[in-house]
GROMACS .gro file of C-alpha atoms in nm:
model
  161
    1MET     CA    1  -0.768   0.117  -3.475
    2SER     CA    2  -0.711   0.459  -3.464
    3LYS     CA    3  -0.928   0.731  -3.223
    4GLN     CA    4  -1.063   1.046  -3.314
    5VAL     CA    5  -0.940   1.276  -3.050
    6GLU     CA    6  -1.107   1.590  -3.017
    7ALA     CA    7  -0.991   1.896  -2.882
    8LEU     CA    8  -1.081   1.969  -2.513
    9ASP     CA    9  -1.217   2.303  -2.341
   10MET     CA   10  -0.955   2.463  -2.184
   11GLN     CA   11  -1.144   2.583  -1.904
   12GLU     CA   12  -1.303   2.210  -1.832
   13VAL     CA   13  -0.900   2.105  -1.867
   14LEU     CA   14  -0.767   2.373  -1.638
   15ALA     CA   15  -1.053   2.276  -1.372
   16LYS     CA   16  -0.867   1.927  -1.354
   17VAL     CA   17  -0.528   2.017  -1.365
   18ASN     CA   18  -0.508   2.307  -1.147
   19PRO     CA   19  -0.612   2.126  -0.849
   20VAL     CA   20  -0.391   1.876  -0.957
   21LEU     CA   21  -0.097   2.159  -0.987
   22GLU     CA   22  -0.127   2.278  -0.624
   23LYS     CA   23  -0.147   1.920  -0.510
   24HIS     CA   24   0.210   1.919  -0.623
   25GLY     CA   25   0.302   2.272  -0.473
   26TYR     CA   26   0.328   2.372  -0.855
   27ASP     CA   27   0.699   2.171  -0.797
   28ASP     CA   28   0.844   2.091  -1.181
   29GLY     CA   29   1.028   1.850  -0.964
   30MET     CA   30   0.724   1.634  -0.948
   31LEU     CA   31   0.652   1.607  -1.292
   32VAL     CA   32   0.594   1.254  -1.301
   33GLY     CA   33   0.338   1.260  -1.028
   34ILE     CA   34   0.169   1.522  -1.193
   35LEU     CA   35   0.111   1.356  -1.516
   36GLN     CA   36   0.033   1.072  -1.342
   37ASP     CA   37  -0.267   1.288  -1.131
   38VAL     CA   38  -0.371   1.408  -1.457
   39GLN     CA   39  -0.380   1.111  -1.659
   40ALA     CA   40  -0.544   0.967  -1.370
   41GLN     CA   41  -0.811   1.253  -1.453
   42PHE     CA   42  -0.861   1.213  -1.809
   43ASN     CA   43  -0.752   0.839  -1.855
   44TYR     CA   44  -0.472   0.999  -2.123
   45LEU     CA   45  -0.257   1.242  -2.136
   46PRO     CA   46  -0.492   1.521  -2.372
   47ARG     CA   47  -0.250   1.790  -2.543
   48GLU     CA   48  -0.390   2.023  -2.393
   49ALA     CA   49  -0.342   1.957  -2.037
   50LEU     CA   50   0.036   1.873  -2.117
   51ILE     CA   51   0.048   2.256  -2.237
   52ALA     CA   52  -0.139   2.343  -1.932
   53VAL     CA   53   0.082   2.150  -1.721
   54ALA     CA   54   0.382   2.312  -1.880
   55GLN     CA   55   0.257   2.674  -1.899
   56ARG     CA   56   0.190   2.632  -1.503
   57LEU     CA   57   0.475   2.542  -1.453
   58GLY     CA   58   0.681   2.749  -1.638
   59ILE     CA   59   0.863   2.481  -1.830
   60ALA     CA   60   0.926   2.367  -2.173
   61LEU     CA   61   0.616   2.192  -2.312
   62SER     CA   62   0.937   1.963  -2.450
   63ARG     CA   63   1.037   1.862  -2.120
   64VAL     CA   64   0.662   1.769  -2.043
   65PHE     CA   65   0.653   1.573  -2.373
   66SER     CA   66   0.937   1.411  -2.323
   67VAL     CA   67   0.873   1.280  -1.983
   68ALA     CA   68   0.493   1.219  -2.097
   69THR     CA   69   0.638   0.992  -2.418
   70PHE     CA   70   0.917   0.809  -2.144
   71PHE     CA   71   0.723   0.648  -1.976
   72LYS     CA   72   0.494   0.360  -2.103
   73ALA     CA   73   0.275   0.391  -1.804
   74PHE     CA   74   0.167   0.709  -2.010
   75SER     CA   75  -0.096   0.768  -2.298
   76LEU     CA   76  -0.138   1.043  -2.527
   77THR     CA   77  -0.446   0.877  -2.695
   78PRO     CA   78  -0.757   0.792  -2.483
   79ARG     CA   79  -0.775   0.470  -2.367
   80GLY     CA   80  -1.066   0.234  -2.232
   81ARG     CA   81  -1.198   0.226  -1.895
   82HIS     CA   82  -1.060  -0.105  -1.853
   83GLN     CA   83  -0.706  -0.129  -1.918
   84LEU     CA   84  -0.550  -0.524  -1.983
   85GLN     CA   85  -0.221  -0.577  -1.980
   86VAL     CA   86  -0.129  -0.944  -2.072
   87CYS     CA   87   0.264  -1.051  -1.953
   88MET     CA   88   0.416  -1.209  -2.222
   89GLY     CA   89   0.728  -1.230  -1.998
   90THR     CA   90   0.928  -1.576  -2.067
   91ALA     CA   91   0.727  -1.715  -1.767
   92CYS     CA   92   0.435  -1.635  -1.870
   93HIS     CA   93   0.503  -1.690  -2.246
   94VAL     CA   94   0.620  -2.085  -2.150
   95ARG     CA   95   0.286  -2.159  -1.982
   96GLY     CA   96   0.018  -2.004  -2.293
   97ALA     CA   97   0.051  -1.640  -2.234
   98ALA     CA   98   0.000  -1.648  -2.637
   99ARG     CA   99  -0.309  -1.811  -2.593
  100ILE     CA  100  -0.426  -1.597  -2.322
  101LEU     CA  101  -0.365  -1.282  -2.585
  102GLU     CA  102  -0.536  -1.440  -2.805
  103LYS     CA  103  -0.847  -1.514  -2.618
  104PHE     CA  104  -0.846  -1.179  -2.546
  105GLU     CA  105  -0.816  -1.041  -2.847
  106THR     CA  106  -1.096  -1.247  -2.969
  107GLN     CA  107  -1.313  -1.184  -2.669
  108ILE     CA  108  -1.300  -0.812  -2.675
  109GLY     CA  109  -1.268  -0.755  -3.060
  110ILE     CA  110  -0.957  -0.621  -3.081
  111LYS     CA  111  -0.555  -0.662  -3.126
  112ALA     CA  112  -0.326  -0.594  -2.838
  113GLY     CA  113  -0.246  -0.182  -2.852
  114GLN     CA  114  -0.593  -0.114  -2.963
  115THR     CA  115  -0.855  -0.017  -2.758
  116SER     CA  116  -1.230  -0.073  -2.841
  117GLU     CA  117  -1.470   0.171  -3.013
  118ASP     CA  118  -1.707   0.176  -2.730
  119MET     CA  119  -1.391   0.278  -2.498
  120LYS     CA  120  -1.431   0.025  -2.280
  121TYR     CA  121  -1.118  -0.159  -2.301
  122THR     CA  122  -0.774  -0.136  -2.354
  123LEU     CA  123  -0.544  -0.440  -2.460
  124GLU     CA  124  -0.155  -0.403  -2.436
  125THR     CA  125   0.130  -0.656  -2.399
  126VAL     CA  126   0.377  -0.622  -2.150
  127GLY     CA  127   0.724  -0.775  -2.168
  128CYS     CA  128   0.725  -0.911  -1.797
  129VAL     CA  129   0.556  -0.788  -1.484
  130GLY     CA  130   0.774  -0.932  -1.226
  131ALA     CA  131   0.523  -1.169  -1.079
  132CYS     CA  132   0.639  -1.529  -1.304
  133ALA     CA  133   0.463  -1.772  -1.011
  134LEU     CA  134   0.153  -1.626  -1.108
  135GLY     CA  135   0.228  -1.669  -1.505
  136PRO     CA  136   0.044  -1.690  -1.743
  137LEU     CA  137  -0.134  -1.346  -1.621
  138VAL     CA  138  -0.315  -1.026  -1.681
  139VAL     CA  139  -0.293  -0.705  -1.510
  140LEU     CA  140  -0.631  -0.579  -1.478
  141ASP     CA  141  -0.693  -0.229  -1.356
  142ASN     CA  142  -0.364  -0.276  -1.165
  143GLU     CA  143  -0.457  -0.583  -1.019
  144PHE     CA  144  -0.315  -0.899  -1.107
  145GLU     CA  145  -0.520  -1.202  -1.272
  146GLY     CA  146  -0.285  -1.495  -1.224
  147HIS     CA  147  -0.257  -1.854  -1.302
  148LEU     CA  148  -0.498  -1.775  -1.612
  149THR     CA  149  -0.643  -2.044  -1.886
  150VAL     CA  150  -0.853  -1.942  -2.125
  151ASP     CA  151  -1.143  -2.095  -1.961
  152LYS     CA  152  -1.073  -1.805  -1.743
  153ILE     CA  153  -1.149  -1.525  -1.946
  154GLU     CA  154  -1.497  -1.547  -2.015
  155PRO     CA  155  -1.539  -1.470  -1.628
  156ILE     CA  156  -1.304  -1.193  -1.622
  157LEU     CA  157  -1.490  -0.989  -1.909
  158GLU     CA  158  -1.814  -1.061  -1.707
  159ARG     CA  159  -1.726  -0.932  -1.419
  160LEU     CA  160  -1.657  -0.561  -1.608
  161ASP     CA  161  -1.979  -0.565  -1.732
   0.00000   0.00000   0.00000
């Protein structure tokens, strides 16, 4: 499910990017932190914001793009208001993570790696989140929901409405 990404107004972009750059002292050594804060402003890293960051820091756009594409935490496409990351690590897998993922896909109506049309959900899988004792689990908006069963999925999604 591909999303059409519309060009953003550069003034609006700068209004959000400039305070982030000021916070980090226009220090290109803080590029990861800058991109994290920019992504928090837009819920993804728009092309225009990457250009603004590169120009304002006086560094190559390719360097900014390289960092933005290296880390899985960054997204170059719009993401849903709620991020669901289903752990598919070994401990979660053997405890039924595939069934958990299937239930999320059915309930939300999208596949892993997609964002819902209404921009409410982005569903992803991750290799391991390092909380094996809680498996199977989903990281929901940076909060762990552990010991999942398919019966717990609907109530979790209802909480988000």
